[in-house]
mmCIF file of C-alpha atoms in Angstrom:
data_model
loop_
_atom_site.group_PDB
_atom_site.id
_atom_site.type_symbol
_atom_site.label_atom_id
_atom_site.label_comp_id
_atom_site.label_asym_id
_atom_site.label_seq_id
_atom_site.Cartn_x
_atom_site.Cartn_y
_atom_site.Cartn_z
ATOM 1 C CA MET A 1 13.111 11.848 26.924
ATOM 2 C CA LYS A 2 15.279 9.452 25.951
ATOM 3 C CA THR A 3 11.880 6.782 26.036
ATOM 4 C CA PHE A 4 8.237 7.009 24.706
ATOM 5 C CA THR A 5 6.965 4.442 26.102
ATOM 6 C CA ASP A 6 4.233 4.581 28.963
ATOM 7 C CA LYS A 7 4.279 8.721 29.074
ATOM 8 C CA VAL A 8 1.105 9.765 28.046
ATOM 9 C CA ALA A 9 1.508 12.409 24.737
ATOM 10 C CA ALA A 10 -1.290 15.039 23.858
ATOM 11 C CA ILE A 11 -1.764 16.455 20.029
ATOM 12 C CA THR A 12 -3.384 19.180 19.008
ATOM 13 C CA GLY A 13 -3.901 19.034 14.934
ATOM 14 C CA ALA A 14 -4.473 15.087 15.399
ATOM 15 C CA GLY A 15 -6.987 14.722 12.550
ATOM 16 C CA SER A 16 -4.086 14.683 9.422
ATOM 17 C CA GLY A 17 -0.806 15.369 8.861
ATOM 18 C CA MET A 18 1.669 15.900 11.051
ATOM 19 C CA GLY A 19 -0.709 15.681 14.184
ATOM 20 C CA ARG A 20 -2.135 12.706 12.797
ATOM 21 C CA SER A 21 2.227 10.871 12.293
ATOM 22 C CA LEU A 22 2.979 12.285 15.289
ATOM 23 C CA ALA A 23 0.158 10.057 16.749
ATOM 24 C CA CYS A 24 0.508 6.774 15.007
ATOM 25 C CA GLU A 25 4.236 7.185 15.374
ATOM 26 C CA LEU A 26 3.852 7.326 19.447
ATOM 27 C CA ALA A 27 1.448 4.946 19.884
ATOM 28 C CA ARG A 28 4.028 2.498 17.399
ATOM 29 C CA ARG A 29 6.938 3.333 20.373
ATOM 30 C CA GLY A 30 4.179 2.967 23.351
ATOM 31 C CA ALA A 31 2.829 6.319 24.062
ATOM 32 C CA HIS A 32 -0.683 6.934 25.389
ATOM 33 C CA LEU A 33 -2.743 9.349 23.695
ATOM 34 C CA ALA A 34 -5.014 12.475 24.335
ATOM 35 C CA LEU A 35 -5.786 13.974 20.163
ATOM 36 C CA SER A 36 -7.803 16.867 20.281
ATOM 37 C CA ASP A 37 -8.673 18.710 16.227
ATOM 38 C CA ILE A 38 -11.459 21.080 14.895
ATOM 39 C CA ASP A 39 -12.577 18.160 12.953
ATOM 40 C CA GLU A 40 -14.380 15.576 15.328
ATOM 41 C CA ALA A 41 -14.797 13.456 12.854
ATOM 42 C CA SER A 42 -10.814 13.008 11.456
ATOM 43 C CA VAL A 43 -9.776 13.065 14.468
ATOM 44 C CA ALA A 44 -11.835 10.085 15.863
ATOM 45 C CA ASP A 45 -10.577 8.561 12.696
ATOM 46 C CA THR A 46 -6.437 8.958 14.060
ATOM 47 C CA ALA A 47 -7.451 7.263 17.606
ATOM 48 C CA ALA A 48 -9.217 4.223 15.837
ATOM 49 C CA ALA A 49 -5.807 4.310 14.089
ATOM 50 C CA CYS A 50 -3.362 4.495 16.816
ATOM 51 C CA ARG A 51 -5.613 2.085 19.381
ATOM 52 C CA ALA A 52 -5.373 -0.516 16.940
ATOM 53 C CA LEU A 53 -1.835 -0.284 17.893
ATOM 54 C CA GLY A 54 -2.358 -1.166 21.871
ATOM 55 C CA VAL A 55 -2.723 1.985 23.629
ATOM 56 C CA ARG A 56 -4.930 3.848 25.400
ATOM 57 C CA VAL A 57 -5.971 6.762 23.406
ATOM 58 C CA THR A 58 -8.792 9.888 24.196
ATOM 59 C CA SER A 59 -9.777 12.224 21.480
ATOM 60 C CA GLN A 60 -11.547 15.183 21.344
ATOM 61 C CA ARG A 61 -13.269 18.137 19.183
ATOM 62 C CA LEU A 62 -11.109 21.047 19.923
ATOM 63 C CA ASP A 63 -10.338 24.597 19.063
ATOM 64 C CA VAL A 64 -7.048 26.202 20.136
ATOM 65 C CA ALA A 65 -8.375 29.216 19.641
ATOM 66 C CA ASP A 66 -10.669 28.804 22.401
ATOM 67 C CA ARG A 67 -8.377 29.384 26.314
ATOM 68 C CA GLU A 68 -11.082 27.930 28.003
ATOM 69 C CA ALA A 69 -11.284 24.876 26.416
ATOM 70 C CA VAL A 70 -8.272 23.435 25.630
ATOM 71 C CA PHE A 71 -7.430 24.279 29.443
ATOM 72 C CA ALA A 72 -10.663 22.535 30.425
ATOM 73 C CA TRP A 73 -9.071 19.601 27.886
ATOM 74 C CA ALA A 74 -5.668 20.201 29.417
ATOM 75 C CA ARG A 75 -7.832 19.179 33.086
ATOM 76 C CA ASP A 76 -9.500 16.003 31.345
ATOM 77 C CA THR A 77 -6.569 13.895 30.256
ATOM 78 C CA ALA A 78 -4.807 14.279 33.407
ATOM 79 C CA ALA A 79 -7.787 13.154 35.253
ATOM 80 C CA THR A 80 -8.527 10.157 32.576
ATOM 81 C CA HIS A 81 -5.034 9.684 32.440
ATOM 82 C CA GLY A 82 -2.721 10.066 35.063
ATOM 83 C CA LYS A 83 -0.577 12.346 34.525
ATOM 84 C CA VAL A 84 0.999 14.737 31.120
ATOM 85 C CA ASN A 85 4.385 14.183 30.090
ATOM 86 C CA LEU A 86 4.252 15.668 26.121
ATOM 87 C CA VAL A 87 2.771 18.092 24.744
ATOM 88 C CA PHE A 88 2.458 19.001 20.160
ATOM 89 C CA ASN A 89 1.244 22.324 20.222
ATOM 90 C CA ASN A 90 0.691 21.082 16.122
ATOM 91 C CA ALA A 91 -2.805 22.650 14.836
ATOM 92 C CA GLY A 92 -2.525 25.337 11.945
ATOM 93 C CA VAL A 93 -3.908 27.032 9.367
ATOM 94 C CA SER A 94 -2.247 29.294 6.507
ATOM 95 C CA LEU A 95 -3.266 32.858 4.643
ATOM 96 C CA SER A 96 -2.404 34.310 1.350
ATOM 97 C CA VAL A 97 -2.610 37.750 1.519
ATOM 98 C CA PRO A 98 -1.199 41.544 1.040
ATOM 99 C CA VAL A 99 -0.488 43.690 3.580
ATOM 100 C CA ALA A 100 -2.574 45.939 1.892
ATOM 101 C CA THR A 101 -5.821 44.182 1.748
ATOM 102 C CA ALA A 102 -5.396 42.291 4.450
ATOM 103 C CA ARG A 103 -8.800 41.831 6.533
ATOM 104 C CA GLN A 104 -8.331 42.313 10.407
ATOM 105 C CA GLU A 105 -10.894 39.457 10.541
ATOM 106 C CA ASP A 106 -8.776 37.127 8.639
ATOM 107 C CA PHE A 107 -5.409 38.005 10.708
ATOM 108 C CA ALA A 108 -6.383 37.677 13.726
ATOM 109 C CA TRP A 109 -8.624 34.126 12.928
ATOM 110 C CA LEU A 110 -4.617 33.196 12.027
ATOM 111 C CA MET A 111 -3.615 34.458 14.664
ATOM 112 C CA ASN A 112 -5.415 32.909 17.477
ATOM 113 C CA ILE A 113 -4.933 29.473 15.772
ATOM 114 C CA ASN A 114 -1.277 29.876 14.913
ATOM 115 C CA PHE A 115 0.013 31.478 18.183
ATOM 116 C CA TRP A 116 -2.892 32.093 20.810
ATOM 117 C CA GLY A 117 -3.478 27.894 20.691
ATOM 118 C CA VAL A 118 0.595 27.775 21.038
ATOM 119 C CA VAL A 119 0.318 30.312 23.790
ATOM 120 C CA HIS A 120 -2.822 28.113 25.374
ATOM 121 C CA GLY A 121 -1.480 24.667 25.176
ATOM 122 C CA THR A 122 1.751 25.278 26.465
ATOM 123 C CA GLN A 123 0.018 27.434 29.922
ATOM 124 C CA ALA A 124 -2.528 24.687 30.074
ATOM 125 C CA PHE A 125 -0.189 21.900 30.419
ATOM 126 C CA LEU A 126 3.072 22.833 31.829
ATOM 127 C CA PRO A 127 1.942 22.380 35.789
ATOM 128 C CA TYR A 128 0.788 18.618 34.582
ATOM 129 C CA LEU A 129 4.051 17.785 32.488
ATOM 130 C CA ASN A 130 5.624 19.979 35.883
ATOM 131 C CA ASP A 131 4.151 17.326 38.212
ATOM 132 C CA ALA A 132 5.089 14.176 36.292
ATOM 133 C CA GLY A 133 8.487 14.615 36.654
ATOM 134 C CA GLU A 134 9.095 14.627 33.823
ATOM 135 C CA GLY A 135 7.901 16.489 30.852
ATOM 136 C CA HIS A 136 8.827 18.029 26.687
ATOM 137 C CA ILE A 137 6.678 20.632 25.472
ATOM 138 C CA VAL A 138 7.229 21.078 21.426
ATOM 139 C CA ASN A 139 5.492 23.814 19.595
ATOM 140 C CA THR A 140 5.483 24.441 15.681
ATOM 141 C CA SER A 141 6.738 27.113 13.866
ATOM 142 C CA SER A 142 7.020 27.648 10.288
ATOM 143 C CA LEU A 143 10.397 27.407 7.819
ATOM 144 C CA PHE A 144 8.385 30.774 7.534
ATOM 145 C CA GLY A 145 9.251 31.400 10.817
ATOM 146 C CA ILE A 146 12.850 32.072 10.041
ATOM 147 C CA ILE A 147 11.990 33.393 7.073
ATOM 148 C CA ALA A 148 9.474 36.353 5.598
ATOM 149 C CA MET A 149 7.503 35.807 2.652
ATOM 150 C CA PRO A 150 5.756 38.472 0.051
ATOM 151 C CA THR A 151 1.707 37.064 0.673
ATOM 152 C CA GLN A 152 2.848 35.965 3.544
ATOM 153 C CA SER A 153 2.900 38.282 6.876
ATOM 154 C CA ALA A 154 0.009 37.107 9.672
ATOM 155 C CA TYR A 155 1.566 33.845 8.436
ATOM 156 C CA ASN A 156 5.377 35.039 9.062
ATOM 157 C CA ALA A 157 3.605 37.006 12.456
ATOM 158 C CA SER A 158 2.528 34.343 13.605
ATOM 159 C CA LYS A 159 5.253 31.665 13.284
ATOM 160 C CA PHE A 160 7.615 34.498 13.627
ATOM 161 C CA ALA A 161 5.705 34.577 16.925
ATOM 162 C CA VAL A 162 5.509 30.795 17.900
ATOM 163 C CA ARG A 163 8.896 30.970 17.798
ATOM 164 C CA GLY A 164 10.609 33.556 20.320
ATOM 165 C CA PHE A 165 7.945 32.113 22.410
ATOM 166 C CA THR A 166 9.572 29.083 22.776
ATOM 167 C CA GLU A 167 13.165 30.036 22.578
ATOM 168 C CA ALA A 168 12.216 32.680 25.548
ATOM 169 C CA LEU A 169 9.976 29.570 27.162
ATOM 170 C CA ARG A 170 12.799 27.117 26.832
ATOM 171 C CA MET A 171 15.324 29.964 28.374
ATOM 172 C CA GLU A 172 13.228 29.982 31.545
ATOM 173 C CA LEU A 173 13.017 26.332 31.887
ATOM 174 C CA ASP A 174 16.728 26.213 31.650
ATOM 175 C CA LEU A 175 17.019 28.928 34.225
ATOM 176 C CA MET A 176 14.834 27.388 36.700
ATOM 177 C CA ARG A 177 16.082 23.325 36.758
ATOM 178 C CA SER A 178 13.276 22.096 35.394
ATOM 179 C CA PRO A 179 12.577 18.495 34.687
ATOM 180 C CA VAL A 180 10.409 19.984 31.378
ATOM 181 C CA SER A 181 12.052 20.752 28.680
ATOM 182 C CA CYS A 182 10.559 22.381 25.041
ATOM 183 C CA THR A 183 11.408 22.113 21.429
ATOM 184 C CA CYS A 184 10.497 24.743 19.113
ATOM 185 C CA VAL A 185 9.760 23.032 15.228
ATOM 186 C CA HIS A 186 10.733 24.480 11.906
ATOM 187 C CA PRO A 187 9.499 22.372 9.090
ATOM 188 C CA GLY A 188 9.756 23.073 5.508
ATOM 189 C CA GLY A 189 7.406 21.523 2.653
ATOM 190 C CA VAL A 190 5.489 18.942 4.539
ATOM 191 C CA ALA A 191 2.816 17.154 3.131
ATOM 192 C CA THR A 192 -0.615 17.953 4.580
ATOM 193 C CA ASN A 193 -3.451 19.000 3.813
ATOM 194 C CA ILE A 194 -3.175 23.271 5.089
ATOM 195 C CA VAL A 195 -2.592 24.589 1.529
ATOM 196 C CA THR A 196 -6.713 22.448 1.035
ATOM 197 C CA THR A 197 -7.225 23.963 3.678
ATOM 198 C CA SER A 198 -5.531 27.987 3.992
ATOM 199 C CA ARG A 199 -7.732 30.766 3.546
ATOM 200 C CA ILE A 200 -6.742 32.748 -0.286
ATOM 201 C CA ASP A 201 -7.761 36.176 -0.851
ATOM 202 C CA GLU A 202 -9.147 37.443 -3.489
ATOM 203 C CA SER A 203 -6.940 40.420 -4.603
ATOM 204 C CA MET A 204 -3.636 37.591 -4.278
ATOM 205 C CA THR A 205 -4.782 37.309 -8.251
ATOM 206 C CA ALA A 206 -4.253 40.978 -8.392
ATOM 207 C CA PHE A 207 -1.136 41.300 -6.872
ATOM 208 C CA THR A 208 0.464 37.919 -8.428
ATOM 209 C CA GLY A 209 -1.145 37.203 -11.287
ATOM 210 C CA ILE A 210 -2.280 33.863 -10.728
ATOM 211 C CA ASP A 211 -5.951 32.772 -9.907
ATOM 212 C CA THR A 212 -6.169 30.998 -6.710
ATOM 213 C CA GLN A 213 -6.670 27.268 -8.268
ATOM 214 C CA THR A 214 -2.906 27.604 -9.523
ATOM 215 C CA HIS A 215 -1.886 29.011 -6.596
ATOM 216 C CA ARG A 216 -3.438 26.383 -4.578
ATOM 217 C CA ARG A 217 -1.237 24.148 -7.273
ATOM 218 C CA ARG A 218 1.807 25.070 -6.866
ATOM 219 C CA ALA A 219 1.957 25.511 -3.316
ATOM 220 C CA ASN A 220 0.972 22.265 -3.343
ATOM 221 C CA LYS A 221 4.072 21.289 -4.741
ATOM 222 C CA LEU A 222 6.062 22.813 -2.706
ATOM 223 C CA ILE A 223 5.345 21.696 0.189
ATOM 224 C CA ASP A 224 5.488 17.649 -1.304
ATOM 225 C CA VAL A 225 9.085 18.139 -0.032
ATOM 226 C CA THR A 226 8.992 16.110 3.203
ATOM 227 C CA SER A 227 5.963 13.268 3.826
ATOM 228 C CA ALA A 228 4.347 13.516 7.316
ATOM 229 C CA ASP A 229 5.786 10.366 8.698
ATOM 230 C CA ALA A 230 8.967 11.609 8.151
ATOM 231 C CA ALA A 231 8.747 14.664 9.959
ATOM 232 C CA ALA A 232 7.449 12.769 12.936
ATOM 233 C CA ARG A 233 10.946 10.611 13.742
ATOM 234 C CA GLN A 234 12.210 14.426 12.543
ATOM 235 C CA ILE A 235 10.880 15.248 15.455
ATOM 236 C CA LEU A 236 10.762 12.764 17.998
ATOM 237 C CA ALA A 237 14.063 12.442 16.940
ATOM 238 C CA GLY A 238 15.031 16.181 18.482
ATOM 239 C CA VAL A 239 12.998 15.231 21.312
ATOM 240 C CA GLU A 240 14.756 12.875 22.194
ATOM 241 C CA ARG A 241 17.820 14.812 21.856
ATOM 242 C CA ASN A 242 16.565 17.781 23.610
ATOM 243 C CA ALA A 243 16.607 19.634 20.629
ATOM 244 C CA ARG A 244 16.128 23.265 21.218
ATOM 245 C CA ARG A 245 15.260 24.234 17.719
ATOM 246 C CA VAL A 246 14.945 21.101 14.411
ATOM 247 C CA LEU A 247 14.628 22.345 11.309
ATOM 248 C CA VAL A 248 12.650 19.438 9.506
ATOM 249 C CA GLY A 249 13.195 18.379 6.007
ATOM 250 C CA PRO A 250 16.195 19.636 3.212
ATOM 251 C CA ASP A 251 14.504 23.792 2.338
ATOM 252 C CA ALA A 252 14.056 24.010 5.880
ATOM 253 C CA ARG A 253 18.221 24.010 6.270
ATOM 254 C CA ARG A 254 18.689 24.754 2.916
ATOM 255 C CA VAL A 255 16.662 28.438 4.447
ATOM 256 C CA ASP A 256 18.216 28.774 7.375
ATOM 257 C CA LYS A 257 21.896 28.334 6.139
ATOM 258 C CA LEU A 258 21.096 31.311 3.308
ATOM 259 C CA VAL A 259 19.650 33.512 5.812
ATOM 260 C CA ARG A 260 22.109 32.450 7.971
ATOM 261 C CA LEU A 261 24.982 33.250 5.548
ATOM 262 C CA LEU A 262 23.320 36.316 4.450
ATOM 263 C CA GLY A 263 21.320 38.252 6.895
ATOM 264 C CA ALA A 264 18.707 40.883 5.508
ATOM 265 C CA ARG A 265 19.964 40.767 2.482
ATOM 266 C CA TYR A 266 17.486 37.715 1.646
ATOM 267 C CA GLN A 267 14.928 40.114 1.051
ATOM 268 C CA ALA A 268 16.409 41.207 -1.825
ATOM 269 C CA MET A 269 17.558 38.464 -3.507
ATOM 270 C CA VAL A 270 13.432 37.557 -2.493
ATOM 271 C CA VAL A 271 11.386 39.651 -4.250
ATOM 272 C CA TRP A 272 14.274 39.467 -7.173
ATOM 273 C CA CYS A 273 12.830 35.993 -7.421
ATOM 274 C CA TYR A 274 9.501 36.962 -7.587
ATOM 275 C CA ARG A 275 10.363 40.402 -10.212
ATOM 276 C CA ARG A 276 11.923 37.355 -12.330
ATOM 277 C CA ALA A 277 8.254 34.907 -11.328
ATOM 278 C CA ALA A 278 6.444 37.560 -13.326
ATOM 279 C CA MET A 279 7.999 38.038 -16.219
ATOM 280 C CA SER A 280 7.895 33.989 -16.858
ATOM 281 C CA ARG A 281 4.180 34.248 -16.666
ATOM 282 C CA LYS A 282 4.062 37.392 -18.891
ATOM 283 C CA ARG A 283 5.689 36.170 -21.212
ATOM 284 C CA ALA A 284 4.583 32.721 -20.945
ATOM 285 C CA CYS A 285 1.007 34.297 -21.282
ATOM 286 C CA ALA A 286 2.117 36.404 -24.975
ATOM 287 C CA ALA A 287 3.541 33.266 -26.284
ATOM 288 C CA THR A 288 0.274 31.650 -26.133
ATOM 289 C CA GLY A 289 -1.348 34.914 -27.045
ATOM 290 C CA ALA A 290 0.782 34.699 -30.069
ATOM 291 C CA ARG A 291 -0.232 31.101 -30.871
ATOM 292 C CA SER A 292 -3.533 31.369 -30.527
ATOM 293 C CA ALA A 293 -3.909 34.030 -32.722
ATOM 294 C CA ALA A 294 -2.124 32.621 -35.210
ATOM 295 C CA THR A 295 -4.184 29.087 -34.985
ATOM 296 C CA GLU A 296 -6.872 31.535 -35.446
ATOM 297 C CA SER A 297 -5.706 33.301 -39.108
ATOM 298 C CA SER A 298 -5.344 30.123 -40.496
ATOM 299 C CA THR A 299 -8.051 28.877 -39.860
ATOM 300 C CA HIS A 300 -9.075 32.120 -42.200
#
C-alpha cells in the first residue's frame, strides 16, 4: 500500500500508546478512521484529536475478546465508512507470573485479548478488505514473540501465537493472490501504558526478590526505548513496503540478531543474566544492612 490518503483504517487499542499514535499519524496522511478501545473515554480523546486533522472518524468502546462485538464493529465500520482498507489488531495486555503459580483465569484473560483478539479482528475484517480490492492487516506481536523470558510465559505464548498466526495468514494470502496482505509487528520497548495496566502476580516477589512497585519501575525503564510516535512511523513504513515483519526499535533488532545467532542457546544466557542480577541485589542488600548496623552502633 503506497498511500494512505482516503483509505479507511480500523484500529484496536486506539485509546493510548501505539494505537493512538497510529491513528494520529494515519489521520495526518489523510486516512479515515474507525477507532476502538476498552476505555471509552480515552478512545474518544483520540478520535477528537484525529477529527481536528480533517478526516472522518468513528469510535467506540470494544472488548476485542468478545468475538460477536468485534464482528459487529467490522460490519458497522464497513457500512458507515463505505469500505475498509486496513486493520491494526493492536490491543494488548501483559501478565508477569511464574508458570508454577499462574492462575488459569489470568492466563485466559491475557490470551483472549492478545491472541484471540487478533484472530477475531482478522477474521471479522478480512472479507471487507477483500471487497475493497486493496487491504492490509497489521497484527501486533512483540519482542517477546521472538525471545522468551522467565515469568512471561503467558505473554510469550500469546505473542508467539500471533507471530505464527500472522505468518501463516501471509502465506495463505500470497497463495490466493489476494488483494490483501499482512504484516507482523514486533515492538521492542515502546513507551506506552502497558506496564501500568499489567497484572503482576503476588508470587513474583518470592520468585524474583523484587516487590511489585520496583518491578513496575524497572519494566517502565526497559520499555522507554522508542516513542509511540516513532513506532507508528516505523509500522506504517513497513505497510508501505509490504513487509512481512517489522522490528520496532533498536532493541528488537538486536534481540532478533541474537536469537538468529545463538538459536536455543540464548536461554542459557538469559538464565545467567537473571542469576547475576539476583546476586547483585543480594550483595546490595547485604551492604545496605551492614551500613545500617554500623550507623546504629555508632549512635549508642
